[in-house]
CSV table of C-alpha atoms in Angstrom, one decimal:
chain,number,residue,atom,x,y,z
A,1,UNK,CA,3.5,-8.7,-17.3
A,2,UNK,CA,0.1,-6.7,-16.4
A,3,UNK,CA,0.9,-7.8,-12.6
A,4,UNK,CA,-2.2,-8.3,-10.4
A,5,UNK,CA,-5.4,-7.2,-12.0
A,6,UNK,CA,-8.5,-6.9,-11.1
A,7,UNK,CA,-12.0,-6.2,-12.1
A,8,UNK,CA,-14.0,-3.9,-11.7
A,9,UNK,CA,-13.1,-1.2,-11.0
A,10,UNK,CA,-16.4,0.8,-9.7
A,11,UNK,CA,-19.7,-1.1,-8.9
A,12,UNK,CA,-22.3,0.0,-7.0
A,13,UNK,CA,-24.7,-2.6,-5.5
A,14,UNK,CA,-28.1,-2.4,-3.8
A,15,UNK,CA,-28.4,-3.8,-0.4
A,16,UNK,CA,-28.9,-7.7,-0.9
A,17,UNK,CA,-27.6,-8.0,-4.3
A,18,UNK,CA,-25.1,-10.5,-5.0
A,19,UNK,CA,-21.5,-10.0,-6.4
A,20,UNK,CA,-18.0,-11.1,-7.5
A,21,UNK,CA,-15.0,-9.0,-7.7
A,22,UNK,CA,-12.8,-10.6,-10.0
A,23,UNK,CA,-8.7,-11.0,-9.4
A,24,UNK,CA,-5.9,-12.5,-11.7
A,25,UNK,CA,-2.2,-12.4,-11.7
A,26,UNK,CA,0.4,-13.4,-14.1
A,27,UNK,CA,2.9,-13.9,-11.7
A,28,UNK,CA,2.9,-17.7,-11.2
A,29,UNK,CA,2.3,-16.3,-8.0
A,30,UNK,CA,1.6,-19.3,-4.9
A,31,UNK,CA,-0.3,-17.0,-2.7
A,32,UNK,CA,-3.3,-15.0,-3.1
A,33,UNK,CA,-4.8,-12.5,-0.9
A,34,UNK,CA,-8.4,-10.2,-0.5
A,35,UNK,CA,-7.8,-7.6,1.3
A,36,UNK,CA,-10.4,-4.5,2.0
A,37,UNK,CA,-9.8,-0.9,2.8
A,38,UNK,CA,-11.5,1.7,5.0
A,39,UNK,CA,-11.2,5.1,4.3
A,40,UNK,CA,-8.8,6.6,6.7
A,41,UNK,CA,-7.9,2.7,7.5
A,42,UNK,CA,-4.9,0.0,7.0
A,43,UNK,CA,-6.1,-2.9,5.4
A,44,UNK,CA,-7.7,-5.8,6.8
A,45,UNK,CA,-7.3,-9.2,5.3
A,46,UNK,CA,-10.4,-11.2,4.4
A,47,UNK,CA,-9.6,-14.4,3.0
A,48,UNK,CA,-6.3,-16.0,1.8
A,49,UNK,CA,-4.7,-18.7,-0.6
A,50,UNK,CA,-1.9,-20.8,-0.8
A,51,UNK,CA,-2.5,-22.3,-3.7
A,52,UNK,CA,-5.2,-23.9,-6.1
A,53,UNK,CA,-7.6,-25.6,-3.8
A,54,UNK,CA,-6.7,-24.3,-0.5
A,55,UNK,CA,-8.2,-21.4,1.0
A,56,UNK,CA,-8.7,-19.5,4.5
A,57,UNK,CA,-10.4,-17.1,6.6
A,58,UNK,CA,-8.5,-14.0,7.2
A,59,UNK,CA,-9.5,-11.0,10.3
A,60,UNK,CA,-12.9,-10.5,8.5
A,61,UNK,CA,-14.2,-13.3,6.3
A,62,UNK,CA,-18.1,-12.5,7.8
A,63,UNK,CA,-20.0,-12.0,4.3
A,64,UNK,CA,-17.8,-13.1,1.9
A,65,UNK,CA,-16.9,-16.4,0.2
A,66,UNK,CA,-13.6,-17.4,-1.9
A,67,UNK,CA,-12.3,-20.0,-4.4
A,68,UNK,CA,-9.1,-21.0,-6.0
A,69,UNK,CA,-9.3,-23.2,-8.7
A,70,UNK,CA,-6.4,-22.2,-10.8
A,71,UNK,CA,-2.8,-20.1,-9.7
A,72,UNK,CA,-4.1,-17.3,-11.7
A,73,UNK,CA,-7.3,-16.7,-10.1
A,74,UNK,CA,-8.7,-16.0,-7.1
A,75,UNK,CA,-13.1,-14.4,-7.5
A,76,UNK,CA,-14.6,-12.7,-4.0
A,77,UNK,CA,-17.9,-13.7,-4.3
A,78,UNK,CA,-20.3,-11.2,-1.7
A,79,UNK,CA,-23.4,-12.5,-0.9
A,80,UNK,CA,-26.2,-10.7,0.7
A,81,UNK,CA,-24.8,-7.1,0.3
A,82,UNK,CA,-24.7,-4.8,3.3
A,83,UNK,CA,-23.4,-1.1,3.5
A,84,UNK,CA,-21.0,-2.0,6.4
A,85,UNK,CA,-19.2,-3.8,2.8
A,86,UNK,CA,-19.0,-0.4,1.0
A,87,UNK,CA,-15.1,-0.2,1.1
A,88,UNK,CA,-12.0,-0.5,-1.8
A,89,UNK,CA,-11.1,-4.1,-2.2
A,90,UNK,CA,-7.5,-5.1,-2.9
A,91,UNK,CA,-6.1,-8.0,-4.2
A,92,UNK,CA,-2.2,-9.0,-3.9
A,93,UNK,CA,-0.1,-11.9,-4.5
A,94,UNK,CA,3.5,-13.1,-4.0
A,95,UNK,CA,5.7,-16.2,-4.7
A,96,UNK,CA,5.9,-18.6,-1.6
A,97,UNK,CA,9.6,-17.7,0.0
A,98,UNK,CA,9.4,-14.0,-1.2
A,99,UNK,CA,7.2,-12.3,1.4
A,100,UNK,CA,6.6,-9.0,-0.3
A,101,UNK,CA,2.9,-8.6,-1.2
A,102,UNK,CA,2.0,-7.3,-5.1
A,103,UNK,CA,-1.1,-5.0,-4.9
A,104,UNK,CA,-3.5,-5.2,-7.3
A,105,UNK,CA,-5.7,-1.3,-8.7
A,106,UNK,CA,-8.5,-2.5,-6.1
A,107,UNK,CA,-12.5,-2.2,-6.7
A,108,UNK,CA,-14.3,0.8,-5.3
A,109,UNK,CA,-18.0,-0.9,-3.8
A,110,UNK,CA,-20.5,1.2,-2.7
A,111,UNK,CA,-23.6,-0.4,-1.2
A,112,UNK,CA,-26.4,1.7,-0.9
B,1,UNK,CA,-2.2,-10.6,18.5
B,2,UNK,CA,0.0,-8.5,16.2
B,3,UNK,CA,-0.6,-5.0,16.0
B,4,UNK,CA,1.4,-2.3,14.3
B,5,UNK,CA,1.0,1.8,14.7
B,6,UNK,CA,1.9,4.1,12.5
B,7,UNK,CA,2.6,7.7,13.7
B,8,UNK,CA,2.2,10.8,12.5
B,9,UNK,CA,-1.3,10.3,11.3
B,10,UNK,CA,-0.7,12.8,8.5
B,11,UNK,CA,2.1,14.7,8.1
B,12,UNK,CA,3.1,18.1,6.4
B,13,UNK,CA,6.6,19.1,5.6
B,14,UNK,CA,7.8,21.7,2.9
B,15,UNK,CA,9.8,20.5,0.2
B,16,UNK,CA,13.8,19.9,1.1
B,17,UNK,CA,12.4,19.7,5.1
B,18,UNK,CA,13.8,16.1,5.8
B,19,UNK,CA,11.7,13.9,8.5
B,20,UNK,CA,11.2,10.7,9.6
B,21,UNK,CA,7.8,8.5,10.0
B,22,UNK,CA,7.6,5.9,13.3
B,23,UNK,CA,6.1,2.5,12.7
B,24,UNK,CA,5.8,0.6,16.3
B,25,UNK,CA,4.8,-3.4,16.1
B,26,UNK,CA,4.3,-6.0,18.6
B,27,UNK,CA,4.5,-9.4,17.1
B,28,UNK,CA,5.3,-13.1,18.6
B,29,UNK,CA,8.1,-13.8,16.0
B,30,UNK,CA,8.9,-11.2,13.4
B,31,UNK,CA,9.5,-12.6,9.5
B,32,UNK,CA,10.0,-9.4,8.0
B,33,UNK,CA,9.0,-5.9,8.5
B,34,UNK,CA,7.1,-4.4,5.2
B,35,UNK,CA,7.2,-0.4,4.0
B,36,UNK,CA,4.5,0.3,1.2
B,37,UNK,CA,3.6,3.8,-0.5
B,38,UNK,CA,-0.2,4.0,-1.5
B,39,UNK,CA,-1.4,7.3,-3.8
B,40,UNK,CA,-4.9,8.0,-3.8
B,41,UNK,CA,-7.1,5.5,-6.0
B,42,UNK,CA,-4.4,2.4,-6.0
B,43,UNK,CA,-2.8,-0.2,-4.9
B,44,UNK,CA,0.0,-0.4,-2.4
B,45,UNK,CA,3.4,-0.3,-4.0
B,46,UNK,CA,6.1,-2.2,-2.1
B,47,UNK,CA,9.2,-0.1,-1.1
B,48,UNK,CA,11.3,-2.3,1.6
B,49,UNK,CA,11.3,-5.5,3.7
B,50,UNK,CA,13.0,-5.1,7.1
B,51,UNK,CA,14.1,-8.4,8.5
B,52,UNK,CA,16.5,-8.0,11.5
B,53,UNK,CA,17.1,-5.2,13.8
B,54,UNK,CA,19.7,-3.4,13.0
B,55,UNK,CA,18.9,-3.3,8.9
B,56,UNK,CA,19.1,-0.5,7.2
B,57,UNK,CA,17.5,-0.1,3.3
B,58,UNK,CA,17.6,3.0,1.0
B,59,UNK,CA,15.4,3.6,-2.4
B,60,UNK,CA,16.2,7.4,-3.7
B,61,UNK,CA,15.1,10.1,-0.7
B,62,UNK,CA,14.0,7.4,2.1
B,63,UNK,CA,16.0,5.1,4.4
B,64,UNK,CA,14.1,2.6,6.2
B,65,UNK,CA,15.7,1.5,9.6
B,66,UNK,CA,14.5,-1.5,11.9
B,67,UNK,CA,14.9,-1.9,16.2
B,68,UNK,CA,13.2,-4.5,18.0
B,69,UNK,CA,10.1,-2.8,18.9
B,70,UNK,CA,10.0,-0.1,15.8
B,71,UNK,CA,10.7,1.1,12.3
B,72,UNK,CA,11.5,4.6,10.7
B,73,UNK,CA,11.0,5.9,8.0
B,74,UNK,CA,13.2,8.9,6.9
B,75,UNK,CA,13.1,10.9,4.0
B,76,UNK,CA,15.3,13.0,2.9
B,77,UNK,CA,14.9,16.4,1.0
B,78,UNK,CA,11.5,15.2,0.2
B,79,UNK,CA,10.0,16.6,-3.3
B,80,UNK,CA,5.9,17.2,-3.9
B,81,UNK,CA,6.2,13.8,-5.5
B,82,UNK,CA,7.0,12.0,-2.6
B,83,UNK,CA,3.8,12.9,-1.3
B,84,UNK,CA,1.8,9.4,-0.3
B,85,UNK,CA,0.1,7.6,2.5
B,86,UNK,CA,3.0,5.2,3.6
B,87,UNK,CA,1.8,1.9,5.0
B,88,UNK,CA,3.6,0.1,7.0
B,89,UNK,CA,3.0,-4.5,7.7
B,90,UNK,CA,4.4,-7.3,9.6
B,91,UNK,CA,4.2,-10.8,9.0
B,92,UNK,CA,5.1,-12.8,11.6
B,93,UNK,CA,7.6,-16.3,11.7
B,94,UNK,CA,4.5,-18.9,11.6
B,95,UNK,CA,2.5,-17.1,8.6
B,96,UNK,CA,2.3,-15.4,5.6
B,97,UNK,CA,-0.6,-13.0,6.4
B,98,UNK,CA,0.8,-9.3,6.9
B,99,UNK,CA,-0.9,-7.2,9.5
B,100,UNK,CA,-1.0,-3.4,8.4
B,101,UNK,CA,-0.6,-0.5,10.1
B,102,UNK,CA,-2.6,2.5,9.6
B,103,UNK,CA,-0.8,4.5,7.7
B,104,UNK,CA,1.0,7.8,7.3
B,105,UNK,CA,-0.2,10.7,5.2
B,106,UNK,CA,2.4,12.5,4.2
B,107,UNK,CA,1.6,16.0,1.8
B,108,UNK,CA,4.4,17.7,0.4
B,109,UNK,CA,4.4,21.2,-0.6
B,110,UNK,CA,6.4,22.9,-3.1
């Protein structure tokens, strides 16, 4: 099992460019989250999934779009980069019924 | 709103000087309380989930307790190895999002 994985790990983007961070898990997990990370900061959730098909907004979705179209995956797709998204994004998973989130390496972003 | 605090911001202890981290939540309903150690450059690695107060878990050097209002973490003899920022969530009864705290860093030295 390689767990939650994502890709990549670096990028740096200019201001405007277009992204998406990739996420998959091998889990047969139900639930699906993005999460980013401040430095010095707990993580904030941006979007969410329940399963394939069904996704929602988390704390701060502003700037960011999500799909689910199979259990394993779950892309972030940025739009319109802005440095207030320079952060480490972090993906996680977990069965529904078993509560405990399963991290993922997370994606450095720089946007300069 | 849920909101959880974590306290000492960062913390420095010598190694085999035991001491205990304070996580205090507010939350409507609480599902289960979540520990996590984070190193620098990854993920967060689940350690315990608190559900009732009262419960008490133990993995190695750290003991995780649970009240109504608050969670500890305490370690034990702690070893360089143990050093980490230790995160700690709630998810509250009606969801599965976790709210996180934000975090302790813990350093410590040989």
């Amino acid at each position: 099992n390689a767990g939650v994985t994502q890709t990549p790990k670096f990028r740096i983007l200019k201001i405007g460019q277009s992204m998406t961070l990739q996420c998959t898990q091998d889990m047969n997990h139900n639930y699906m989250y993005w999460y980013r990370q401040d430095p010095g900061m707990g993580l904030k959730l941006i979007y969410y999934s329940v399963g394939a098909g069904i996704t929602d907004k988390g704390e701060v979705p502003n700037g960011y779009n999500v799909s689910r179209s199979t259990t394993e995956d779950f892309p972030l797709r940025l739009e319109l980069a802005a440095p207030s998204q320079t952060s480490v994004y972090f993906c996680a998973s977990n069965l529904a019924g078993a509560y405990e989130q399963y991290f993922g390496p997370g994606t450095r972003l720089t946007v300069t | 709103e849920d909101q959880v605090t974590q306290s000492p911001e960062a913390l420095r202890l010598q190694e085999g000087e035991s001491s205990s981290l304070n996580c205090s939540y507010t939350v409507s309903g609480l599902r289960g309380l979540f520990w996590y150690r984070q190193d620098p450059g990854k993920g967060p690695e689940f350690l315990f989930t608190l559900y009732s107060a009262g419960e008490e878990k133990e993995k190695e050097r750290l003991k995780a307790t649970l009240t109504k209002k608050e969670s500890f973490l305490h370690i034990t003899a702690p070893k360089p190895e143990d050093s980490a920022t230790y995160l700690c969530a709630v998810q509250e009864t009606s969801g599965s999002r976790l709210t996180f705290g934000e975090g302790t860093q813990l350093t410590v030295n040989p």
